[in-house]
mmCIF file with all atom_site columns, C-alpha atoms in Angstrom:
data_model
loop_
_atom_site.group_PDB
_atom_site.id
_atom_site.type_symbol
_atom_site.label_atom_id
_atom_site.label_alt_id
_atom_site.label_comp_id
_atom_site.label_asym_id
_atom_site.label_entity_id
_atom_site.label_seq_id
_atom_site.pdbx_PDB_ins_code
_atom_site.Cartn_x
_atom_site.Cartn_y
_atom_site.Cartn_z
_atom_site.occupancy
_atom_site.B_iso_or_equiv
_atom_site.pdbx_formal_charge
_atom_site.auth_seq_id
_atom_site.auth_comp_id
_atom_site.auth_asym_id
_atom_site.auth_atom_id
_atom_site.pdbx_PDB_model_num
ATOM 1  C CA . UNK Y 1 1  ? -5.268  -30.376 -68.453 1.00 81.00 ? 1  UNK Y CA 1
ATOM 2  C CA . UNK Y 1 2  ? -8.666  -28.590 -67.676 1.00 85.00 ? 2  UNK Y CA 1
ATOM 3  C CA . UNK Y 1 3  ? -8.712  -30.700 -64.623 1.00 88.00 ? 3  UNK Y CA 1
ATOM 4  C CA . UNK Y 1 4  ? -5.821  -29.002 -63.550 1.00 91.00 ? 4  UNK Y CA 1
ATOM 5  C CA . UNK Y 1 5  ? -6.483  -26.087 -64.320 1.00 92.00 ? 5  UNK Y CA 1
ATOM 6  C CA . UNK Y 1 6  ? -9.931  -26.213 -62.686 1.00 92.00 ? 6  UNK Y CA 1
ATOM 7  C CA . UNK Y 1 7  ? -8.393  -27.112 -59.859 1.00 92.00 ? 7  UNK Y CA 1
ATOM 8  C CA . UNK Y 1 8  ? -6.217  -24.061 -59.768 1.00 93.00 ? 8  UNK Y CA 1
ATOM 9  C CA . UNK Y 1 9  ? -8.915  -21.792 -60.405 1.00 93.00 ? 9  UNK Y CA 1
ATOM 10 C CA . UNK Y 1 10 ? -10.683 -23.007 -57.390 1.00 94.00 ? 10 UNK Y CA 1
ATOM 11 C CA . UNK Y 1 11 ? -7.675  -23.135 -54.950 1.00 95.00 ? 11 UNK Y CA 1
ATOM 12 C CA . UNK Y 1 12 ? -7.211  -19.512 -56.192 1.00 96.00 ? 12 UNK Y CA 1
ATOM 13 C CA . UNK Y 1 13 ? -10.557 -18.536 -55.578 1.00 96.00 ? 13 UNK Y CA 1
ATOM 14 C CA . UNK Y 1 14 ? -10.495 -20.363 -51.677 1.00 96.00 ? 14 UNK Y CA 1
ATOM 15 C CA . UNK Y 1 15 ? -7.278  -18.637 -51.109 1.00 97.00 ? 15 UNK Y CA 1
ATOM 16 C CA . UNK Y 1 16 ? -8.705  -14.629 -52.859 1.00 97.00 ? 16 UNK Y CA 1
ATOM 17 C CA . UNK Y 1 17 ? -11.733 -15.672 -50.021 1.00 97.00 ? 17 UNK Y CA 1
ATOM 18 C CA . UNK Y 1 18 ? -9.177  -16.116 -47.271 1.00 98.00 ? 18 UNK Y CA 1
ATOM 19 C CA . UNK Y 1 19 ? -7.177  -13.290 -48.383 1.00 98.00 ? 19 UNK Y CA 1
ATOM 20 C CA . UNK Y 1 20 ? -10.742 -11.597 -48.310 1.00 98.00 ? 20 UNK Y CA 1
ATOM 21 C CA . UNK Y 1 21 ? -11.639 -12.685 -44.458 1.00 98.00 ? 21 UNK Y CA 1
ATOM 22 C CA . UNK Y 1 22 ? -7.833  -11.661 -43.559 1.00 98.00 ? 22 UNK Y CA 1
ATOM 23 C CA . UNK Y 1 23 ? -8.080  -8.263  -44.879 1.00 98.00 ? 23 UNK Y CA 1
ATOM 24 C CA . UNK Y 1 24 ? -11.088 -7.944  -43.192 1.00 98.00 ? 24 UNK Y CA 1
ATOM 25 C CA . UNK Y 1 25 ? -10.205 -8.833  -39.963 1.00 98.00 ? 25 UNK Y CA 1
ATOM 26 C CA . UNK Y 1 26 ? -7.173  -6.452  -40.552 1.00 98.00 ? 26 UNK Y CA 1
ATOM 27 C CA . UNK Y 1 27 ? -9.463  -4.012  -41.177 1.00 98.00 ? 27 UNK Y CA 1
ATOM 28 C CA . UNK Y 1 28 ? -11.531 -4.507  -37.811 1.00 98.00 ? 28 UNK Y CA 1
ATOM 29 C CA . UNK Y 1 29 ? -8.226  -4.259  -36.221 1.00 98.00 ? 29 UNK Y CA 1
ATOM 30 C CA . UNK Y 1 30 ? -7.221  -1.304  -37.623 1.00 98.00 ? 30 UNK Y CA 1
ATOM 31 C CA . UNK Y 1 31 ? -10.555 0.418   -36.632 1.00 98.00 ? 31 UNK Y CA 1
ATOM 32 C CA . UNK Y 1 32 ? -10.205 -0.692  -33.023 1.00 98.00 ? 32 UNK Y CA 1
ATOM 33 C CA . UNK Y 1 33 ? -6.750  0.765   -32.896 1.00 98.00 ? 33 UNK Y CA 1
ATOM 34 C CA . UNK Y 1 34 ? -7.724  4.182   -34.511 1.00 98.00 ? 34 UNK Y CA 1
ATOM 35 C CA . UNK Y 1 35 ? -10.846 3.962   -31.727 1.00 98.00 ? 35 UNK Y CA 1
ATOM 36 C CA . UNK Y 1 36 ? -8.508  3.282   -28.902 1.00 98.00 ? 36 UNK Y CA 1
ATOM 37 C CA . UNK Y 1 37 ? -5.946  6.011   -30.609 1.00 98.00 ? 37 UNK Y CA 1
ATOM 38 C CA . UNK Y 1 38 ? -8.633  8.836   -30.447 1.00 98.00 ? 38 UNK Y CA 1
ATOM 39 C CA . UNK Y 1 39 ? -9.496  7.250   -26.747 1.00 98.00 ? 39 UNK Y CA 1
ATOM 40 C CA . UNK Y 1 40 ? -5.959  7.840   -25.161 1.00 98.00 ? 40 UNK Y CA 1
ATOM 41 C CA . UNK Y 1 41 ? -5.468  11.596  -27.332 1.00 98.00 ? 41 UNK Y CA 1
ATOM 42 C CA . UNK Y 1 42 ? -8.914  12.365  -25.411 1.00 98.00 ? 42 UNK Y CA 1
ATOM 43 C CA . UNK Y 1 43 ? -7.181  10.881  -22.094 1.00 98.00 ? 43 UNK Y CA 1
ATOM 44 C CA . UNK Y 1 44 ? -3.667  12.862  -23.001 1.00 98.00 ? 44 UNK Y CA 1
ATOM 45 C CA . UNK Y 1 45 ? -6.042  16.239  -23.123 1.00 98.00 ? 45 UNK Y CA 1
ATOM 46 C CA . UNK Y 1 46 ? -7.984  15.821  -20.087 1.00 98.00 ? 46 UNK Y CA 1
ATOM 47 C CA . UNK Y 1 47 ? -4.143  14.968  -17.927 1.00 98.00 ? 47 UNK Y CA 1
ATOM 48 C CA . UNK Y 1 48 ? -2.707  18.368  -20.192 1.00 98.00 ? 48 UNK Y CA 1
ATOM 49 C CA . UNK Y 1 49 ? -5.496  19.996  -18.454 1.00 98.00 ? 49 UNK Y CA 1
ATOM 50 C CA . UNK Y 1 50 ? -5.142  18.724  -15.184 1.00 98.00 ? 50 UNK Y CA 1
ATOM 51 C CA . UNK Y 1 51 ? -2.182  19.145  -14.844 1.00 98.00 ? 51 UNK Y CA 1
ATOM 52 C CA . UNK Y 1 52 ? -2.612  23.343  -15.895 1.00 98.00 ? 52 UNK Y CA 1
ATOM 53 C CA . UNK Y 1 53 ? -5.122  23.106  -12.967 1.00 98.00 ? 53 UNK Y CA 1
ATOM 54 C CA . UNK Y 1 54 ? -2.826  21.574  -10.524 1.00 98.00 ? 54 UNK Y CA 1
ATOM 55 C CA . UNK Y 1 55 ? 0.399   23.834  -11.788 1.00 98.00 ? 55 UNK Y CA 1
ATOM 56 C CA . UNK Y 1 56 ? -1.864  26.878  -11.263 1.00 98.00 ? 56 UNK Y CA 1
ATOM 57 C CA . UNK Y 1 57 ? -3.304  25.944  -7.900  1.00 98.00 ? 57 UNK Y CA 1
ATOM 58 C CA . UNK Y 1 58 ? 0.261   25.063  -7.064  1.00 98.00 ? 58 UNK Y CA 1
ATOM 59 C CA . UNK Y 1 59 ? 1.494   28.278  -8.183  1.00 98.00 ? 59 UNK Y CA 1
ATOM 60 C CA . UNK Y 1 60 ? -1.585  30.034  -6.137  1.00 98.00 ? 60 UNK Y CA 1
ATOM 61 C CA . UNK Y 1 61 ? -0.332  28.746  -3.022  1.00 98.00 ? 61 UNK Y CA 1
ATOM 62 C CA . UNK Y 1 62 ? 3.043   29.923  -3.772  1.00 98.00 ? 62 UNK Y CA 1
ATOM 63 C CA . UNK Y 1 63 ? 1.847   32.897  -3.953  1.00 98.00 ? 63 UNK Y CA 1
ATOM 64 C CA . UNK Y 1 64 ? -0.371  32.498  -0.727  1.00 98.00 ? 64 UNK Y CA 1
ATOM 65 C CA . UNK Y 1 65 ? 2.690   31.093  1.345   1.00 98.00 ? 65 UNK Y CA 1
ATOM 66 C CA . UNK Y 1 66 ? 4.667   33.701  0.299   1.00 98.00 ? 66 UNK Y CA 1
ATOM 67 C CA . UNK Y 1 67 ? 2.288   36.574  1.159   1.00 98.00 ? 67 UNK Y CA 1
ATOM 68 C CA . UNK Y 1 68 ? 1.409   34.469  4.734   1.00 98.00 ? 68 UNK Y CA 1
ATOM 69 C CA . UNK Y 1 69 ? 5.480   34.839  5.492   1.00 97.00 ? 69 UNK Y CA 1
ATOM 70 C CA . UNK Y 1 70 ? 5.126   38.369  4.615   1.00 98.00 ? 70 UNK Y CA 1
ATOM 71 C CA . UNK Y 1 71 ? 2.376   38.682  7.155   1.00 98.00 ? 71 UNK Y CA 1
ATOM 72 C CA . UNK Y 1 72 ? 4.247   36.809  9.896   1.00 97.00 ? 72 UNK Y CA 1
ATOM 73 C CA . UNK Y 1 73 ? 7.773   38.709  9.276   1.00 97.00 ? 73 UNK Y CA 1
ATOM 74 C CA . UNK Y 1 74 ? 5.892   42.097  9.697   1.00 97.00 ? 74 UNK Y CA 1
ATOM 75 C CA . UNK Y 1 75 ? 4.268   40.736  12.489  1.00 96.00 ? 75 UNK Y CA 1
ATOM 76 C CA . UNK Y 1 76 ? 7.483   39.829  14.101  1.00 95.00 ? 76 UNK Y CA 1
ATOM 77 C CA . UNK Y 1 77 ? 8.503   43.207  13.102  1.00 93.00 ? 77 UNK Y CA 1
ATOM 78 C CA . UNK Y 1 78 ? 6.141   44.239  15.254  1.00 92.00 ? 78 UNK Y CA 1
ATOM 79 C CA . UNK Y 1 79 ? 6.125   41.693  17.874  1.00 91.00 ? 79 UNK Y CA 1
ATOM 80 C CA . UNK Y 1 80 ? 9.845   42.815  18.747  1.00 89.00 ? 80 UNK Y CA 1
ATOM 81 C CA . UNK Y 1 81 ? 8.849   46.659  18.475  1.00 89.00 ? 81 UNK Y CA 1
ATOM 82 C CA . UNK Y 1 82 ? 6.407   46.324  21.300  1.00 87.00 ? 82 UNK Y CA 1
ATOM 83 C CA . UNK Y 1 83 ? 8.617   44.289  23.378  1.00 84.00 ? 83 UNK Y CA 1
ATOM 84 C CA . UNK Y 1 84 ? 11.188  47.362  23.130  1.00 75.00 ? 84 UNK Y CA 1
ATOM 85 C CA . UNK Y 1 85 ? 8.129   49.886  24.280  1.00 75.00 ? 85 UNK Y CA 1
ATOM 86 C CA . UNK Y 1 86 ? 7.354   47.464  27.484  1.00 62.00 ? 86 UNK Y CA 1
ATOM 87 C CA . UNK Y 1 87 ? 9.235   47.674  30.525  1.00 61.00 ? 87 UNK Y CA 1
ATOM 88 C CA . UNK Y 1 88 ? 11.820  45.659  31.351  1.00 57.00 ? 88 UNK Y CA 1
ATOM 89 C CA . UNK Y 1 89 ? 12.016  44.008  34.820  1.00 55.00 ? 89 UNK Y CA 1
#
């Protein structure tokens, strides 16, 4: 009987080591996916601000365009004013 339960004892203590080398492992795994975690959140905040810089240089040449077709209506404005001062053949 204390051959058997010798036996036990040690197939317990092989499998607590291989529990041992599997939580381990888990572990190593779990660090590499809280690494890579913080690596894309650090990826997500440089796009976030990207894309503020590209939404505000869009929305500067909004503003640009629209001030460029003010310039070009008033110079139309003016443009047919001067064509109604110059003789007419």
């Amino acid at each position: 009987m204390t051959g058997k339960l010798e036996a036990i004892i040690k197939k317990q203590a092989t499998l607590i080591t291989q529990m041992e080398l599997v939580h381990a492992a888990d572990q190593e795994l779990i660090d590499s996916q809280n690494h890579q975690l913080k690596l894309l959140q650090e990826k997500i905040s440089l796009l976030e601000k990207e894309k503020q810089a590209l939404t505000d240089a869009g929305n500067q040449m909004s503003a640009a365009c629209e001030r460029l077709d003010r310039i070009c209506t008033k110079k139309q404005e003016l443009l047919d004013s001067l064509s109604g001062i110059s003789p007419q053949p």
